[in-house]
Amino acid sequence: MDIKQLKFLIALDKTRHFGKAAELCHVTQPTLSMRLRALEDELNLVLVARGQRFEGFTEAGERVLAWARTLLTAYDGLQAEAANCSGQLVGKLRIGMVPLASLNPMALVKPLIQQYPELHFELLSMSSEQIIDGLSRNQLDLGLCYLDHINTDHFEAIELTSTSMGLLHDARFFQFDQAELTWESLNDIPLGMLTRGMHYRQSIALSFRSRGLDPHPILESDSTFQLIQAVSAGICCAIMPLQVGMEALNDNLRMMPISGAHTAAPMGILMRRTEPRSALTEKCFEEARSIFAPPDA
């Protein structure tokens, strides 16, 4: 067994096609098929269901695939760690982020890119629970999420402020005269919201319920981009974080502050306390602390 065989297996999972997987790995299709059969022979397992074309993975194949992902992550981390021990900060930083937060992740990514041009970034939109799980399994390096259920024995955290909210709307379809909106004034406005279960959505629901209000959004999505598209189309307005520049995405978008509107829990940047923890992760976490932590922290 070697790393290339595991890469071939993961490429097949990504493309679901033998020819495309071979192209992705820069080998011929017969080479890829031969190396995967050799892996099956070594493990004495059938990993891939084959017909005239790729038909999926067997149950054993799915289990081996999960291990292959873990091993390749460790392999990439080992290579980056070796470079970092030599004084180079290289490799991929995997950051999980909740969909809507008052922290623009580019405020961290941009200075890191400027200081360490060999770095690469993988940004993933996830729930807080998924981020905690990803950090625990070493599938993420850093997480940007809510801190209300964080065990500080397991994670180091840079605490940020709670997220303030405003109403994002398109001025071609909606106009507001007041300088600041109230929750009561939003009850009859067509709203687009994140899907239920997301922490940001729960904070909004709590704010409405505490005032005896029960709005019914006309559109729900787990994609921030789709919510912004709906706002730009005049379908609805959306309760979004303030001070992240969403209103600058086009000339017609406006953001109105909402009185007393903020998430129920503060945000934070997390790093796992336990090993394996790469020098790359530790350095980027300290850079984040210098960028976001208060001067007297």
mmCIF file of C-alpha atoms in Angstrom:
data_model
loop_
_atom_site.group_PDB
_atom_site.id
_atom_site.type_symbol
_atom_site.label_atom_id
_atom_site.label_comp_id
_atom_site.label_asym_id
_atom_site.label_seq_id
_atom_site.Cartn_x
_atom_site.Cartn_y
_atom_site.Cartn_z
ATOM 1 C CA MET A 1 0.000 0.000 0.000
ATOM 2 C CA ASP A 2 1.258 3.498 -0.797
ATOM 3 C CA ILE A 3 0.025 7.078 -0.706
ATOM 4 C CA LYS A 4 -0.755 7.140 -4.426
ATOM 5 C CA GLN A 5 -3.242 4.295 -4.086
ATOM 6 C CA LEU A 6 -5.066 6.208 -1.364
ATOM 7 C CA LYS A 7 -5.062 9.338 -3.538
ATOM 8 C CA PHE A 8 -6.532 7.303 -6.413
ATOM 9 C CA LEU A 9 -9.269 6.014 -4.112
ATOM 10 C CA ILE A 10 -10.187 9.512 -2.925
ATOM 11 C CA ALA A 11 -10.112 10.879 -6.491
ATOM 12 C CA LEU A 12 -12.568 8.158 -7.518
ATOM 13 C CA ASP A 13 -14.863 9.154 -4.667
ATOM 14 C CA LYS A 14 -14.631 12.805 -5.719
ATOM 15 C CA THR A 15 -15.327 12.256 -9.436
ATOM 16 C CA ARG A 16 -17.436 9.035 -9.309
ATOM 17 C CA HIS A 17 -15.861 8.151 -12.660
ATOM 18 C CA PHE A 18 -12.748 6.082 -13.466
ATOM 19 C CA GLY A 19 -11.636 8.195 -16.408
ATOM 20 C CA LYS A 20 -12.109 11.520 -14.604
ATOM 21 C CA ALA A 21 -10.335 10.179 -11.504
ATOM 22 C CA ALA A 22 -7.374 9.128 -13.647
ATOM 23 C CA GLU A 23 -7.300 12.549 -15.280
ATOM 24 C CA LEU A 24 -7.385 14.226 -11.878
ATOM 25 C CA CYS A 25 -4.411 12.108 -10.750
ATOM 26 C CA HIS A 26 -2.490 12.613 -14.031
ATOM 27 C CA VAL A 27 -2.340 8.884 -14.839
ATOM 28 C CA THR A 28 -4.009 6.666 -17.413
ATOM 29 C CA GLN A 29 -7.246 4.927 -16.586
ATOM 30 C CA PRO A 30 -5.687 1.428 -16.827
ATOM 31 C CA THR A 31 -2.979 2.510 -14.362
ATOM 32 C CA LEU A 32 -5.533 3.809 -11.888
ATOM 33 C CA SER A 33 -7.680 0.666 -12.187
ATOM 34 C CA MET A 34 -4.654 -1.609 -11.814
ATOM 35 C CA ARG A 35 -3.407 0.191 -8.682
ATOM 36 C CA LEU A 36 -6.859 0.091 -7.073
ATOM 37 C CA ARG A 37 -7.152 -3.658 -7.766
ATOM 38 C CA ALA A 38 -3.722 -4.120 -6.222
ATOM 39 C CA LEU A 39 -4.974 -2.287 -3.111
ATOM 40 C CA GLU A 40 -8.012 -4.570 -2.985
ATOM 41 C CA ASP A 41 -5.780 -7.646 -3.316
ATOM 42 C CA GLU A 42 -3.506 -6.434 -0.513
ATOM 43 C CA LEU A 43 -6.455 -5.780 1.812
ATOM 44 C CA ASN A 44 -8.316 -8.884 0.599
ATOM 45 C CA LEU A 45 -11.425 -6.752 0.193
ATOM 46 C CA VAL A 46 -13.629 -5.561 -2.674
ATOM 47 C CA LEU A 47 -13.679 -1.781 -2.352
ATOM 48 C CA VAL A 48 -15.286 -0.666 -5.612
ATOM 49 C CA ALA A 49 -18.527 -1.921 -7.163
ATOM 50 C CA ARG A 50 -17.767 -2.269 -10.856
ATOM 51 C CA GLY A 51 -19.952 -2.825 -13.879
ATOM 52 C CA GLN A 52 -19.473 -1.222 -17.255
ATOM 53 C CA ARG A 53 -18.806 1.930 -15.271
ATOM 54 C CA PHE A 54 -18.223 3.010 -11.669
ATOM 55 C CA GLU A 55 -21.216 1.942 -9.544
ATOM 56 C CA GLY A 56 -20.099 3.109 -6.118
ATOM 57 C CA PHE A 57 -18.155 1.799 -3.159
ATOM 58 C CA THR A 58 -18.909 -1.350 -1.223
ATOM 59 C CA GLU A 59 -19.548 -1.108 2.521
ATOM 60 C CA ALA A 60 -15.926 -2.098 3.097
ATOM 61 C CA GLY A 61 -14.855 0.474 0.520
ATOM 62 C CA GLU A 62 -16.666 3.253 2.378
ATOM 63 C CA ARG A 63 -14.897 2.303 5.608
ATOM 64 C CA VAL A 64 -11.488 2.134 3.943
ATOM 65 C CA LEU A 65 -12.206 5.461 2.217
ATOM 66 C CA ALA A 66 -12.729 7.137 5.604
ATOM 67 C CA TRP A 67 -9.351 5.841 6.782
ATOM 68 C CA ALA A 68 -7.733 6.945 3.519
ATOM 69 C CA ARG A 69 -8.904 10.514 4.102
ATOM 70 C CA THR A 70 -7.476 10.460 7.625
ATOM 71 C CA LEU A 71 -4.144 9.042 6.460
ATOM 72 C CA LEU A 72 -3.790 11.576 3.641
ATOM 73 C CA THR A 73 -4.575 14.423 6.009
ATOM 74 C CA ALA A 74 -1.840 13.135 8.324
ATOM 75 C CA TYR A 75 0.546 12.746 5.374
ATOM 76 C CA ASP A 76 -0.044 16.320 4.218
ATOM 77 C CA GLY A 77 0.356 17.511 7.801
ATOM 78 C CA LEU A 78 3.637 15.610 8.132
ATOM 79 C CA GLN A 79 5.045 17.231 5.002
ATOM 80 C CA ALA A 80 3.971 20.692 6.157
ATOM 81 C CA GLU A 81 5.365 20.026 9.640
ATOM 82 C CA ALA A 82 8.754 19.074 8.191
ATOM 83 C CA ALA A 83 8.841 22.302 6.191
ATOM 84 C CA ASN A 84 7.721 24.349 9.184
ATOM 85 C CA CYS A 85 10.460 22.823 11.344
ATOM 86 C CA SER A 86 12.903 24.081 8.734
ATOM 87 C CA GLY A 87 11.633 27.625 9.158
ATOM 88 C CA GLN A 88 9.117 27.659 6.297
ATOM 89 C CA LEU A 89 5.406 28.208 6.909
ATOM 90 C CA VAL A 90 3.804 26.178 4.138
ATOM 91 C CA GLY A 91 0.838 23.882 3.696
ATOM 92 C CA LYS A 92 -2.945 24.118 3.812
ATOM 93 C CA LEU A 93 -4.859 25.757 6.656
ATOM 94 C CA ARG A 94 -8.337 24.226 6.998
ATOM 95 C CA ILE A 95 -10.800 26.654 8.580
ATOM 96 C CA GLY A 96 -14.407 25.780 9.435
ATOM 97 C CA MET A 97 -16.764 28.765 9.776
ATOM 98 C CA VAL A 98 -20.405 29.276 10.696
ATOM 99 C CA PRO A 99 -22.267 30.821 7.724
ATOM 100 C CA LEU A 100 -23.063 34.242 9.212
ATOM 101 C CA ALA A 101 -20.790 36.060 11.660
ATOM 102 C CA SER A 102 -19.633 39.592 12.325
ATOM 103 C CA LEU A 103 -16.045 38.501 11.644
ATOM 104 C CA ASN A 104 -15.081 38.637 7.995
ATOM 105 C CA PRO A 105 -12.705 35.651 7.562
ATOM 106 C CA MET A 106 -10.742 37.620 4.975
ATOM 107 C CA ALA A 107 -9.540 39.800 7.849
ATOM 108 C CA LEU A 108 -7.518 36.740 8.901
ATOM 109 C CA VAL A 109 -6.766 35.185 5.516
ATOM 110 C CA LYS A 110 -5.408 38.335 3.853
ATOM 111 C CA PRO A 111 -2.671 39.175 6.405
ATOM 112 C CA LEU A 112 -1.647 35.504 6.550
ATOM 113 C CA ILE A 113 -1.313 35.349 2.753
ATOM 114 C CA GLN A 114 0.688 38.572 2.743
ATOM 115 C CA GLN A 115 3.044 37.308 5.437
ATOM 116 C CA TYR A 116 3.243 33.664 4.337
ATOM 117 C CA PRO A 117 2.762 33.446 0.543
ATOM 118 C CA GLU A 118 3.306 29.659 0.512
ATOM 119 C CA LEU A 119 0.152 29.075 2.556
ATOM 120 C CA HIS A 120 -3.036 27.706 1.017
ATOM 121 C CA PHE A 121 -6.492 27.886 2.561
ATOM 122 C CA GLU A 122 -9.567 25.694 2.635
ATOM 123 C CA LEU A 123 -12.628 27.561 3.949
ATOM 124 C CA LEU A 124 -15.643 25.444 4.866
ATOM 125 C CA SER A 125 -19.136 26.647 5.830
ATOM 126 C CA MET A 126 -20.347 24.477 8.719
ATOM 127 C CA SER A 127 -22.474 24.496 11.847
ATOM 128 C CA SER A 128 -20.801 24.982 15.235
ATOM 129 C CA GLU A 129 -21.362 21.299 16.011
ATOM 130 C CA GLN A 130 -19.701 20.231 12.768
ATOM 131 C CA ILE A 131 -16.767 22.534 13.460
ATOM 132 C CA ILE A 132 -16.233 21.079 16.940
ATOM 133 C CA ASP A 133 -16.368 17.567 15.502
ATOM 134 C CA GLY A 134 -13.959 18.490 12.678
ATOM 135 C CA LEU A 135 -11.454 19.986 15.100
ATOM 136 C CA SER A 136 -11.700 16.960 17.393
ATOM 137 C CA ARG A 137 -11.064 14.573 14.474
ATOM 138 C CA ASN A 138 -8.150 16.629 13.117
ATOM 139 C CA GLN A 139 -10.137 17.338 9.950
ATOM 140 C CA LEU A 140 -9.938 21.095 10.637
ATOM 141 C CA ASP A 141 -7.102 23.258 11.939
ATOM 142 C CA LEU A 142 -9.065 26.294 13.138
ATOM 143 C CA GLY A 143 -12.737 26.968 13.702
ATOM 144 C CA LEU A 144 -14.795 30.152 13.775
ATOM 145 C CA CYS A 145 -17.977 29.390 15.692
ATOM 146 C CA TYR A 146 -20.150 30.124 18.716
ATOM 147 C CA LEU A 147 -18.674 29.530 22.161
ATOM 148 C CA ASP A 148 -21.733 28.693 24.271
ATOM 149 C CA HIS A 149 -21.043 24.944 24.413
ATOM 150 C CA ILE A 150 -17.239 24.890 24.181
ATOM 151 C CA ASN A 151 -15.200 22.750 26.587
ATOM 152 C CA THR A 152 -12.091 24.840 27.237
ATOM 153 C CA ASP A 153 -10.285 21.714 28.451
ATOM 154 C CA HIS A 154 -10.252 20.557 24.842
ATOM 155 C CA PHE A 155 -9.933 23.827 22.898
ATOM 156 C CA GLU A 156 -8.045 27.086 23.066
ATOM 157 C CA ALA A 157 -10.274 30.025 22.153
ATOM 158 C CA ILE A 158 -9.851 33.629 21.074
ATOM 159 C CA GLU A 159 -13.122 35.148 22.229
ATOM 160 C CA LEU A 160 -14.732 37.724 19.969
ATOM 161 C CA THR A 161 -17.804 39.851 20.529
ATOM 162 C CA SER A 162 -21.323 38.649 19.787
ATOM 163 C CA THR A 163 -22.585 39.327 16.292
ATOM 164 C CA SER A 164 -24.699 42.481 15.816
ATOM 165 C CA MET A 165 -27.476 42.310 13.244
ATOM 166 C CA GLY A 166 -29.133 44.518 10.677
ATOM 167 C CA LEU A 167 -31.686 44.171 7.892
ATOM 168 C CA LEU A 168 -30.188 43.712 4.441
ATOM 169 C CA HIS A 169 -32.535 44.956 1.714
ATOM 170 C CA ASP A 170 -32.515 46.174 -1.866
ATOM 171 C CA ALA A 171 -33.406 49.880 -2.109
ATOM 172 C CA ARG A 172 -35.225 49.310 -5.414
ATOM 173 C CA PHE A 173 -37.865 47.243 -3.625
ATOM 174 C CA PHE A 174 -37.874 48.312 0.039
ATOM 175 C CA GLN A 175 -37.407 51.700 1.729
ATOM 176 C CA PHE A 176 -37.204 52.538 5.427
ATOM 177 C CA ASP A 177 -37.417 56.044 6.886
ATOM 178 C CA GLN A 178 -36.164 55.355 10.408
ATOM 179 C CA ALA A 179 -32.470 55.251 11.319
ATOM 180 C CA GLU A 180 -32.883 52.014 13.286
ATOM 181 C CA LEU A 181 -35.443 49.226 12.995
ATOM 182 C CA THR A 182 -37.195 47.371 15.818
ATOM 183 C CA TRP A 183 -37.994 43.667 15.950
ATOM 184 C CA GLU A 184 -41.691 44.577 15.908
ATOM 185 C CA SER A 185 -41.263 46.448 12.623
ATOM 186 C CA LEU A 186 -39.778 43.301 11.010
ATOM 187 C CA ASN A 187 -42.708 41.029 11.782
ATOM 188 C CA ASP A 188 -44.664 41.884 8.623
ATOM 189 C CA ILE A 189 -41.675 42.229 6.255
ATOM 190 C CA PRO A 190 -41.031 39.302 3.870
ATOM 191 C CA LEU A 191 -37.901 37.653 5.279
ATOM 192 C CA GLY A 192 -35.335 35.175 4.041
ATOM 193 C CA MET A 193 -33.549 33.183 6.740
ATOM 194 C CA LEU A 194 -31.022 30.442 7.275
ATOM 195 C CA THR A 195 -32.556 27.006 7.709
ATOM 196 C CA ARG A 196 -33.719 25.889 11.148
ATOM 197 C CA GLY A 197 -31.079 24.426 13.428
ATOM 198 C CA MET A 198 -28.382 26.968 12.566
ATOM 199 C CA HIS A 199 -27.236 28.948 15.606
ATOM 200 C CA TYR A 200 -27.715 32.303 13.855
ATOM 201 C CA ARG A 201 -31.312 31.381 12.977
ATOM 202 C CA GLN A 202 -31.932 30.288 16.577
ATOM 203 C CA SER A 203 -30.756 33.680 17.872
ATOM 204 C CA ILE A 204 -33.172 35.437 15.517
ATOM 205 C CA ALA A 205 -36.050 33.158 16.546
ATOM 206 C CA LEU A 206 -35.282 33.792 20.235
ATOM 207 C CA SER A 207 -35.358 37.562 19.710
ATOM 208 C CA PHE A 208 -38.750 37.355 17.993
ATOM 209 C CA ARG A 209 -40.257 34.947 20.537
ATOM 210 C CA SER A 210 -39.115 37.057 23.505
ATOM 211 C CA ARG A 211 -41.278 39.851 22.094
ATOM 212 C CA GLY A 212 -44.292 37.653 21.386
ATOM 213 C CA LEU A 213 -43.641 37.721 17.623
ATOM 214 C CA ASP A 214 -43.820 34.811 15.203
ATOM 215 C CA PRO A 215 -42.659 35.744 11.687
ATOM 216 C CA HIS A 216 -42.918 33.232 8.869
ATOM 217 C CA PRO A 217 -40.018 33.525 6.399
ATOM 218 C CA ILE A 218 -40.976 33.173 2.773
ATOM 219 C CA LEU A 219 -37.594 31.677 1.892
ATOM 220 C CA GLU A 220 -35.103 29.528 3.811
ATOM 221 C CA SER A 221 -31.642 28.422 2.707
ATOM 222 C CA ASP A 222 -28.410 27.063 4.168
ATOM 223 C CA SER A 223 -26.518 29.273 1.703
ATOM 224 C CA THR A 224 -25.685 32.891 2.487
ATOM 225 C CA PHE A 225 -25.167 33.494 -1.234
ATOM 226 C CA GLN A 226 -28.704 32.351 -2.058
ATOM 227 C CA LEU A 227 -30.145 34.636 0.613
ATOM 228 C CA ILE A 228 -28.298 37.586 -0.901
ATOM 229 C CA GLN A 229 -29.549 36.584 -4.363
ATOM 230 C CA ALA A 230 -33.137 36.579 -3.035
ATOM 231 C CA VAL A 231 -32.639 40.017 -1.474
ATOM 232 C CA SER A 232 -31.228 41.374 -4.747
ATOM 233 C CA ALA A 233 -34.209 39.969 -6.632
ATOM 234 C CA GLY A 234 -36.613 41.824 -4.332
ATOM 235 C CA ILE A 235 -38.122 38.596 -2.996
ATOM 236 C CA CYS A 236 -37.344 39.357 0.617
ATOM 237 C CA CYS A 237 -35.097 41.102 3.117
ATOM 238 C CA ALA A 238 -32.647 39.220 5.341
ATOM 239 C CA ILE A 239 -31.342 39.695 8.870
ATOM 240 C CA MET A 240 -27.582 39.713 8.404
ATOM 241 C CA PRO A 241 -24.461 40.587 10.409
ATOM 242 C CA LEU A 242 -23.486 44.232 10.563
ATOM 243 C CA GLN A 243 -20.039 45.514 9.611
ATOM 244 C CA VAL A 244 -19.028 42.745 7.227
ATOM 245 C CA GLY A 245 -19.674 44.749 4.049
ATOM 246 C CA MET A 246 -22.606 42.813 2.563
ATOM 247 C CA GLU A 247 -24.252 46.075 1.482
ATOM 248 C CA ALA A 248 -21.183 46.825 -0.656
ATOM 249 C CA LEU A 249 -21.776 43.787 -2.884
ATOM 250 C CA ASN A 250 -23.844 45.914 -5.275
ATOM 251 C CA ASP A 251 -25.040 49.522 -5.508
ATOM 252 C CA ASN A 252 -28.630 48.737 -4.509
ATOM 253 C CA LEU A 253 -28.080 46.860 -1.266
ATOM 254 C CA ARG A 254 -28.564 48.677 2.036
ATOM 255 C CA MET A 255 -28.140 47.625 5.666
ATOM 256 C CA MET A 256 -30.377 48.992 8.433
ATOM 257 C CA PRO A 257 -29.350 48.388 12.085
ATOM 258 C CA ILE A 258 -31.855 46.574 14.286
ATOM 259 C CA SER A 259 -32.217 47.815 17.861
ATOM 260 C CA GLY A 260 -30.880 45.326 20.413
ATOM 261 C CA ALA A 261 -30.139 42.713 17.774
ATOM 262 C CA HIS A 262 -27.215 40.392 18.403
ATOM 263 C CA THR A 263 -26.543 36.683 18.611
ATOM 264 C CA ALA A 264 -27.177 34.909 21.892
ATOM 265 C CA ALA A 265 -23.559 33.739 22.260
ATOM 266 C CA PRO A 266 -20.164 35.290 21.462
ATOM 267 C CA MET A 267 -18.070 34.115 18.536
ATOM 268 C CA GLY A 268 -14.605 32.714 18.881
ATOM 269 C CA ILE A 269 -11.658 31.281 16.960
ATOM 270 C CA LEU A 270 -10.837 27.768 18.183
ATOM 271 C CA MET A 271 -7.814 25.472 18.066
ATOM 272 C CA ARG A 272 -7.605 21.946 19.462
ATOM 273 C CA ARG A 273 -5.450 21.655 22.599
ATOM 274 C CA THR A 274 -4.365 18.060 22.041
ATOM 275 C CA GLU A 275 -1.830 16.600 19.624
ATOM 276 C CA PRO A 276 -1.402 16.188 16.744
ATOM 277 C CA ARG A 277 -1.334 19.946 16.337
ATOM 278 C CA SER A 278 0.901 21.307 13.633
ATOM 279 C CA ALA A 279 3.317 24.211 13.892
ATOM 280 C CA LEU A 280 1.360 25.760 11.021
ATOM 281 C CA THR A 281 -1.869 25.698 13.050
ATOM 282 C CA GLU A 282 -0.200 27.084 16.171
ATOM 283 C CA LYS A 283 1.475 29.918 14.268
ATOM 284 C CA CYS A 284 -1.724 30.920 12.454
ATOM 285 C CA PHE A 285 -3.678 30.800 15.724
ATOM 286 C CA GLU A 286 -1.167 33.177 17.342
ATOM 287 C CA GLU A 287 -1.400 35.462 14.309
ATOM 288 C CA ALA A 288 -5.200 35.442 14.736
ATOM 289 C CA ARG A 289 -4.781 36.350 18.399
ATOM 290 C CA SER A 290 -2.612 39.335 17.494
ATOM 291 C CA ILE A 291 -5.193 40.492 14.932
ATOM 292 C CA PHE A 292 -8.427 40.013 16.880
ATOM 293 C CA ALA A 293 -7.675 39.891 20.593
ATOM 294 C CA PRO A 294 -8.151 43.171 22.521
ATOM 295 C CA PRO A 295 -4.889 45.065 23.230
ATOM 296 C CA ASP A 296 -5.114 44.320 26.957
ATOM 297 C CA ALA A 297 -6.004 40.627 26.493
#
